[in-house]
Short mmCIF file of C-alpha atoms in Angstrom, two decimals:
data_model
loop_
_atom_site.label_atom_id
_atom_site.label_comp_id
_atom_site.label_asym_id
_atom_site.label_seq_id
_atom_site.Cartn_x
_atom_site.Cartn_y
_atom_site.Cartn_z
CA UNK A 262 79.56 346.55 8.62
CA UNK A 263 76.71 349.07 7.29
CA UNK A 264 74.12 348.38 9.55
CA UNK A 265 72.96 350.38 12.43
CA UNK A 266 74.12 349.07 16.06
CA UNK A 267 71.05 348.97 18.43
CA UNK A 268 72.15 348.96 22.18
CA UNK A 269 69.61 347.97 24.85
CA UNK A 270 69.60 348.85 28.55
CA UNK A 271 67.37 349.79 31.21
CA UNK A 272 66.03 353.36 31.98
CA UNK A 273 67.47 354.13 35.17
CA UNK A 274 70.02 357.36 35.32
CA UNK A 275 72.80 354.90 36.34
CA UNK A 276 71.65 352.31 32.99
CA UNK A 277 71.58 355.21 31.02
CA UNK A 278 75.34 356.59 32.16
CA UNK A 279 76.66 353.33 31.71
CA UNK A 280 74.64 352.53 28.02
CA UNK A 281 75.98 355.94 26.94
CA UNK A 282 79.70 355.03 28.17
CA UNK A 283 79.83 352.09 26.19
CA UNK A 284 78.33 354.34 23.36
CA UNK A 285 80.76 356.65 23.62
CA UNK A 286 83.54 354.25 23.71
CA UNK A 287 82.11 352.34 20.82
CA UNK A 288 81.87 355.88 18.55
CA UNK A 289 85.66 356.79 19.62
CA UNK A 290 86.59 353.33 18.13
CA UNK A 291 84.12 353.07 15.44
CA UNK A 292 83.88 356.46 13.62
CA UNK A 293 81.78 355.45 11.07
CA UNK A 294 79.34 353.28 12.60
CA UNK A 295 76.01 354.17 14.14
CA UNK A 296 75.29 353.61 17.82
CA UNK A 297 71.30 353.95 19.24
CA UNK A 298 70.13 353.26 22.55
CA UNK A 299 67.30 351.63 22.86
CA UNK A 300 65.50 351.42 27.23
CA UNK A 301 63.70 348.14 27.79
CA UNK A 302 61.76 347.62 31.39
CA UNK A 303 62.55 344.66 33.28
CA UNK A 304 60.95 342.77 36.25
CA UNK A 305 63.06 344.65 39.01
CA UNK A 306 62.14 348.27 37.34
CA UNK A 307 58.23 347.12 37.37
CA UNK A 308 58.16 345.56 41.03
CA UNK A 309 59.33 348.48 43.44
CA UNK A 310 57.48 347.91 46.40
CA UNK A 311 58.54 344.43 47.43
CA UNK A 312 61.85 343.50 48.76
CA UNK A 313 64.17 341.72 45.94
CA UNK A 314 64.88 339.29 47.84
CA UNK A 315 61.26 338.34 48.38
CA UNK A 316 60.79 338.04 44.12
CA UNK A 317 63.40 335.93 42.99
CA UNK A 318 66.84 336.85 41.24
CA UNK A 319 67.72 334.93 38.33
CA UNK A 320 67.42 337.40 35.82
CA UNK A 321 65.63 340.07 37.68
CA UNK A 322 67.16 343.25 36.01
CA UNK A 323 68.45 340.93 32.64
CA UNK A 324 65.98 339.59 31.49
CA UNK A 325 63.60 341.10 29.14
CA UNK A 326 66.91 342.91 28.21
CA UNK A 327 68.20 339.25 26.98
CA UNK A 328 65.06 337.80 25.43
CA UNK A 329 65.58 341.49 23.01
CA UNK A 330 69.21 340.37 22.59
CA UNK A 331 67.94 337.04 21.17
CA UNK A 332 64.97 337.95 19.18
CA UNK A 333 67.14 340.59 17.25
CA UNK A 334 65.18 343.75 18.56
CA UNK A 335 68.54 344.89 19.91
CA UNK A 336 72.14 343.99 18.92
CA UNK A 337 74.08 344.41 22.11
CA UNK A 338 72.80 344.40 25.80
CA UNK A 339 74.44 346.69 28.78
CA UNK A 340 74.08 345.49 32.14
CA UNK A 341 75.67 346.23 35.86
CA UNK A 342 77.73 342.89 35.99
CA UNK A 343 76.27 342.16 39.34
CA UNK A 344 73.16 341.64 38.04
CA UNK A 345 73.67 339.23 35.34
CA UNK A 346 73.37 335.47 36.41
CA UNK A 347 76.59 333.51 36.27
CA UNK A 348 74.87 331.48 33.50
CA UNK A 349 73.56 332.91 30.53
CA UNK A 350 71.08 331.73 28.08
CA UNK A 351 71.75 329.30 25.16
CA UNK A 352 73.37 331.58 22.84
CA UNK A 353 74.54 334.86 24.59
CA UNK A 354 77.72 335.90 25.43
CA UNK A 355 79.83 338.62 27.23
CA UNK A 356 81.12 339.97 24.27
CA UNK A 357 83.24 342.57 27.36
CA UNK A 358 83.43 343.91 30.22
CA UNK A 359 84.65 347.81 30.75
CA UNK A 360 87.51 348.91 32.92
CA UNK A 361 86.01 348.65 36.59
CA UNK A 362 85.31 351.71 38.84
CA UNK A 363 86.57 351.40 42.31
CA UNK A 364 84.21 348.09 43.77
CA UNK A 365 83.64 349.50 47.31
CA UNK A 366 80.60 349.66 49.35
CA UNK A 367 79.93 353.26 50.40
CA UNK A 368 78.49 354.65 53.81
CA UNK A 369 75.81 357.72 53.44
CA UNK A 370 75.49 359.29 56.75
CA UNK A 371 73.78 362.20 58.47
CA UNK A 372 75.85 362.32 61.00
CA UNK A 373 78.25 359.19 61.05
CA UNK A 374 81.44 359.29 59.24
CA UNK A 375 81.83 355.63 59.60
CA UNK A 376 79.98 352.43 60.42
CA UNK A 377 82.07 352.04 63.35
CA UNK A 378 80.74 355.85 64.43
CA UNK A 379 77.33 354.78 64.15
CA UNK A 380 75.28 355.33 67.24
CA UNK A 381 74.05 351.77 69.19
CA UNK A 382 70.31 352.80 67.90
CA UNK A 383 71.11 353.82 64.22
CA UNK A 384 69.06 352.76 61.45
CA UNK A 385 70.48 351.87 58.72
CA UNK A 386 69.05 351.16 55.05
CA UNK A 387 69.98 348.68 52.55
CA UNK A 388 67.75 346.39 49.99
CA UNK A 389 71.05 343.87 49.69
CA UNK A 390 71.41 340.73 51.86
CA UNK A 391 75.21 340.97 51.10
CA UNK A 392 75.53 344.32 52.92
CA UNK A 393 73.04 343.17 55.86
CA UNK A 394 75.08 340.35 56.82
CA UNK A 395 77.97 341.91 56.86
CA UNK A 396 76.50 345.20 58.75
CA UNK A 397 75.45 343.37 60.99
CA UNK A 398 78.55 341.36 61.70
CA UNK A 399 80.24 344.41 62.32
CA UNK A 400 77.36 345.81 64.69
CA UNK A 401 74.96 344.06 65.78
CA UNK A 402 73.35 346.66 67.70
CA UNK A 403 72.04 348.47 64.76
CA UNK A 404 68.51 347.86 62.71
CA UNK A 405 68.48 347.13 59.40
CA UNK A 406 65.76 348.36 57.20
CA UNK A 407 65.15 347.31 53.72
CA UNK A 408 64.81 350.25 50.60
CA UNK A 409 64.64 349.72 46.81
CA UNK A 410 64.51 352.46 44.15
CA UNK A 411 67.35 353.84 41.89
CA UNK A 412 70.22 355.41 42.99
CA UNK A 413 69.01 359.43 42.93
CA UNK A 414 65.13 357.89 44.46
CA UNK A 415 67.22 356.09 47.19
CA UNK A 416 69.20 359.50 48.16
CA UNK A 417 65.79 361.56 48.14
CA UNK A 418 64.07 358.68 50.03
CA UNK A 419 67.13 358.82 53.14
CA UNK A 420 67.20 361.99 53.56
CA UNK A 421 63.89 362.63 53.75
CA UNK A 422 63.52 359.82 56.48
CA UNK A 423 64.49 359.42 59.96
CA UNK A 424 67.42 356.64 58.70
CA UNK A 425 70.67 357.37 59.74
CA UNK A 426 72.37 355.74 57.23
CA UNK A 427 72.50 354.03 54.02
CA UNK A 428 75.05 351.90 51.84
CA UNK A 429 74.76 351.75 48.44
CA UNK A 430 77.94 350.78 45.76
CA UNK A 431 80.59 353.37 45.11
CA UNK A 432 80.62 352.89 41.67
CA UNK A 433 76.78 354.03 41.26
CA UNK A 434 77.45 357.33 43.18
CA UNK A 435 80.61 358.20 41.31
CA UNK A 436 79.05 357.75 38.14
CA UNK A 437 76.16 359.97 38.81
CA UNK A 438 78.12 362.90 40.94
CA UNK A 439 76.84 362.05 44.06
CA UNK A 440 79.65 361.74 45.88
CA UNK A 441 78.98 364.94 48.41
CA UNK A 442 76.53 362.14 49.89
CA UNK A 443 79.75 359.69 51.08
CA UNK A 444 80.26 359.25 54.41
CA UNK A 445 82.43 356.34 54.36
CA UNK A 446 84.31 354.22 51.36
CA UNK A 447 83.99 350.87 53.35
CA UNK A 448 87.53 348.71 52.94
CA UNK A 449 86.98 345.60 51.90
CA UNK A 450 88.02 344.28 54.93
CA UNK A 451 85.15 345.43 56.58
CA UNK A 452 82.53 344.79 53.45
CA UNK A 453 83.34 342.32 50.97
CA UNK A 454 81.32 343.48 47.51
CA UNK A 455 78.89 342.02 45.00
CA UNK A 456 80.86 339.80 42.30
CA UNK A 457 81.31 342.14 39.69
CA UNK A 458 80.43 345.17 41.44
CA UNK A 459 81.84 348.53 39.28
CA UNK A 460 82.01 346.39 36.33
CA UNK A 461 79.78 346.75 33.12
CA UNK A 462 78.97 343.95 31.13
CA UNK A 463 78.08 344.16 27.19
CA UNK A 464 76.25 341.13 26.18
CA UNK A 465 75.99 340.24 22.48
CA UNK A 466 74.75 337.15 20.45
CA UNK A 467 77.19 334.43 20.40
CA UNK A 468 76.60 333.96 16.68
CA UNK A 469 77.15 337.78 15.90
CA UNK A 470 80.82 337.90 15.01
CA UNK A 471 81.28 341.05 14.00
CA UNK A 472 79.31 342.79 16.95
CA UNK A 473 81.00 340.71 19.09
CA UNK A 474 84.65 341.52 17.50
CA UNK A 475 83.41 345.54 17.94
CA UNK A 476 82.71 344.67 21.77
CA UNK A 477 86.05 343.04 22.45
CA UNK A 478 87.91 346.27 21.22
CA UNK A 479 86.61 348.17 24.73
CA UNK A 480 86.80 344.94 26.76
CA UNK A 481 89.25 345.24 30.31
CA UNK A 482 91.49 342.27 29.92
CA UNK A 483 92.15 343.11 34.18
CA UNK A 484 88.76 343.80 34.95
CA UNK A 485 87.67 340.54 32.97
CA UNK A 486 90.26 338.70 34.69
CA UNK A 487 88.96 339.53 38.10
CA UNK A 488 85.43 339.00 37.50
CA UNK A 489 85.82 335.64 35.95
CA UNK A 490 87.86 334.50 39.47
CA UNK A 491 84.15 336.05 41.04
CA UNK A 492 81.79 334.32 39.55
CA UNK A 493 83.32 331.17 39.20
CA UNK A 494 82.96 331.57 42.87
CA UNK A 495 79.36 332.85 42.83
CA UNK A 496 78.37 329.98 40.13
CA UNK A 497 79.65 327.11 42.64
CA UNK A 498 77.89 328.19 45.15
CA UNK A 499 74.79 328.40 43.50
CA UNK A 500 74.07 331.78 44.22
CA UNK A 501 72.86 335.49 42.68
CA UNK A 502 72.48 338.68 43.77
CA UNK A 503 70.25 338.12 46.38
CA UNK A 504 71.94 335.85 48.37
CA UNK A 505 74.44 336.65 51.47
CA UNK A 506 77.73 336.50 49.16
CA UNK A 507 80.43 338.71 48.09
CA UNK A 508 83.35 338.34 45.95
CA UNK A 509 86.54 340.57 45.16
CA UNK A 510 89.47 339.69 43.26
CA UNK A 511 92.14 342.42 42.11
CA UNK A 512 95.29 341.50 39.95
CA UNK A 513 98.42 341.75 42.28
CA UNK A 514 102.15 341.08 41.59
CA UNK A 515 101.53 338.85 38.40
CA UNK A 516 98.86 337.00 39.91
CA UNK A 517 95.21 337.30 40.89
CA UNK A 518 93.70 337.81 44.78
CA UNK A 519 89.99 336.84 45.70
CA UNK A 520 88.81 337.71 49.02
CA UNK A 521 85.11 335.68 49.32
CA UNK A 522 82.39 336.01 51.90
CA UNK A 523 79.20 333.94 52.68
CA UNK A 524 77.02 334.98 55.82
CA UNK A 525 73.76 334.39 57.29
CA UNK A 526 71.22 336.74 57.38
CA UNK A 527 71.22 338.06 60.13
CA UNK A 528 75.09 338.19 60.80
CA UNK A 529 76.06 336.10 63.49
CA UNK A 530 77.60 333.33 61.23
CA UNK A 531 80.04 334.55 58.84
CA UNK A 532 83.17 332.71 56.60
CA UNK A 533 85.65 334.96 54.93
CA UNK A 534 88.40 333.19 53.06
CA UNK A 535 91.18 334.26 50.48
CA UNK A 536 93.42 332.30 48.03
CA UNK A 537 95.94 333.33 45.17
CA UNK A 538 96.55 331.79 42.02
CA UNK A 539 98.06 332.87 38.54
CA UNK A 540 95.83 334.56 36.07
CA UNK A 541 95.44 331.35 34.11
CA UNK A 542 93.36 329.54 36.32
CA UNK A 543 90.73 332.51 36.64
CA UNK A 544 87.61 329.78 36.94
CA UNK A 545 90.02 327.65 39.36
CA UNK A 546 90.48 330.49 42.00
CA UNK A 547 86.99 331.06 42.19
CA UNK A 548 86.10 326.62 42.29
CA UNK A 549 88.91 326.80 44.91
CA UNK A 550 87.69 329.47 47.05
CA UNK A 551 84.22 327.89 47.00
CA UNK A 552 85.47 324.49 47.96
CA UNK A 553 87.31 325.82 50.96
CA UNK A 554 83.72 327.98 52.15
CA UNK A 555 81.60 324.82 51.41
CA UNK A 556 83.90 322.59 53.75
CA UNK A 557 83.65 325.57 56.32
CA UNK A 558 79.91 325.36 55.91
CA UNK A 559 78.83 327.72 53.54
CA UNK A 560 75.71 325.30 52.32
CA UNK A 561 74.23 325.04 55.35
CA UNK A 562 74.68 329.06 55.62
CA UNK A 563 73.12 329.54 52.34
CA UNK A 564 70.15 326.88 52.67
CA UNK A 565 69.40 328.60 55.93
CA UNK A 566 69.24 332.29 54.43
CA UNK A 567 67.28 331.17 51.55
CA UNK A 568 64.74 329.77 53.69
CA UNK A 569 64.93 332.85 56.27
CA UNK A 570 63.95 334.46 52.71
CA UNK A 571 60.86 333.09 50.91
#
C-alpha cells in the first residue's frame, strides 16, 4: 500500500487522544505508511444547548463521521464505541476495537467521596439517562440536573457551579489526566456502564481490504469479545445511547460475564440481570440477557422512558 491513510474523528480533546492513539498504534505497526488526522463536526458537537436526549441518538456523534467514511473523504473513522449505533450503514464495518480502559462510571465531588456520602439535598449533574436511573435508584433523595459539553468544559462548568457532584466515564478522565477530579470509581454493582464504554472503535469500509487488514493488527480480541456480548444486548432491545440501559461483560475463567440493566427514568423501576456463556456465543449472551429483561418487563420500561423523553 502507497497511499496516504486519512483518519477521521471529531475535535473534542478526548476524540483527538483517542484518533492520535490509534495513530500511534497504527505508525508502531506500519513504519512506512502515512497516518493524517482529519476533525469532522457532527450533530452532537453543533447542538450544545439542548439535552441529548431531547435530539435523537441514532448517529448523533457518528454520523457525518460515517457519510466521510463512505464518500472516500476519509479512510478510517475513530469513534467512542458507546456512541456508535449497534447497526451500521450498508457497507461499514468495525474494522477493531482497542484494548478497553477500565469501563467504570466515576463520581466528581466537592465534598463527597462517594454517592452513598452524598448529602439528602445534593445536586448532582449528568447529561446520561443511564447514570440518572441508576442515581437515582441508589438515592432518591438527590436532584438530578442535566449538563452537556466535553469532558475539560464539563469539569470547568461543575466547579464553577453550586453542583455537588458530577459522573462522567472513567475512561474519559484517565485519558485526559484528570483524575485529581475523582471522587469515587463507582463498582459496577452500584452503576452498570454504557455498552462499550472505554472501548474505541475504528470503522473502515467493508470493501477496503487492505485498510481493514491494517485495522485488525491493533484490534483487542478480549475487548471485542466483550463488546459484541453488549450490544447484542443493546441491539435487542432496541436501544442507543440515550436510553436507560447499561451493559458490561468482562472475560472470566474461559468464559464471558454480562451484567445488564434497564431502568426508568426516574429510578423507581429497575431490572438488573446476569448470565454466562462461552466466548462463542458472544451475540447469544447478549439475545439471552435481553430475553430474560424483556420477560421481566423491560419494554414497557423502555416505551415509558422514551415517552417521559420527547
Amino acid at each position: 500500500m502507497n497511499r496516504k491513510i486519512i483518519i477521521g474523528t471529531r475535535g473534542s480533546e478526548l476524540a483527538l487522544w483517542q484518533a492520535n492513539h490509534v495513530k500511534a498504534s497504527l505508525e508502531t505497526r506500519f513504519p512506512d505508511l502515512t497516518f493524517e488526522i482529519r476533525t469532522i463536526k457532527t450533530t452532537g458537537d453543533r447542538i450544545l444547548d439542548t439535552a441529548l436526549s431531547k435530539i435523537g441518538d441514532k448517529g448523533l456523534f457518528t454520523k457525518e463521521i460515517e457519510s466521510a467514511l463512505m464518500s472516500g473523504e476519509i479512510d478510517l473513522a475513530i469513534h467512542s464505541l458507546k456512541d456508535l449505533p449497534t447497526t451500521l450503514p450498508d457497507g461499514l464495518s468495525i474494522g477493531a476495537v482497542t484494548s478497553r480502559e477500565i469501563p467504570h462510571d466515576v463520581l466528581i465531588s466537592k465534598n463527597a467521596r462517594s454517592i452513598s456520602a452524598l448529602p439528602g439535598d445534593a445536586r448532582v449533574a449528568t447529561g446520561s439517562l443511564r447514570r440518572k436511573s441508576q442515581l437515582l435508584n441508589l438515592r432518591p433523595d438527590i436532584e438530578v440536573s442535566d449538563i452537556r459539553g466535553n469532558v475539560p468544559t464539563r469539569i470547568e462548568k461543575f466547579l464553577a457551579s453550586d453542583l455537588d457532584a458530577m459522573i462522567l466515564a472513567f475512561a474519559g478522565m484517565h485519558r485526559l489526566g484528570l483524575d485529581e477530579h475523582i471522587a469515587q470509581v463507582i463498582p459496577v454493582s452500584e452503576m452498570i456502564p454504557a455498552v462499550g464504554q472505554g472501548a474505541i472503535a475504528v470503522e473502515a469500509r467493508a470493501t477496503d481490504g487492505e485498510v481493514l487488514d491494517l485495522a485488525n493488527k491493533i484490534n483487542d480480541a478480549d475487548t471485542e469479545l466483550c463488546i459484541t456480548a453488549e450490544r447484542a444486548f443493546l441491539r435487542e432491545l432496541e436501544g442507543g445511547c440515550q436510553v436507560p440501559i447499561g451493559a458490561h461483560a468482562v472475560c472470566v475463567d474461559g468464559g464471558v460475564r454480562l451484567d445488564g440493566f434497564v431502568g426508568s427514568l426516574d429510578g423507581s423501576n429497575v431490572i438488573r440481570e446476569t448470565i454466562t456463556g462461552v466466548p462463542e456465543e458472544a451475540v447469544s449472551i447478549g439475545q439471552r440477557l435481553a430475553a430474560i429483561c424483556i420477560d421481566r418487563g423491560a419494554s414497557e420500561i423502555l416505551l415509558e422512558a422514551r415517552s417521559e423523553g420527547d
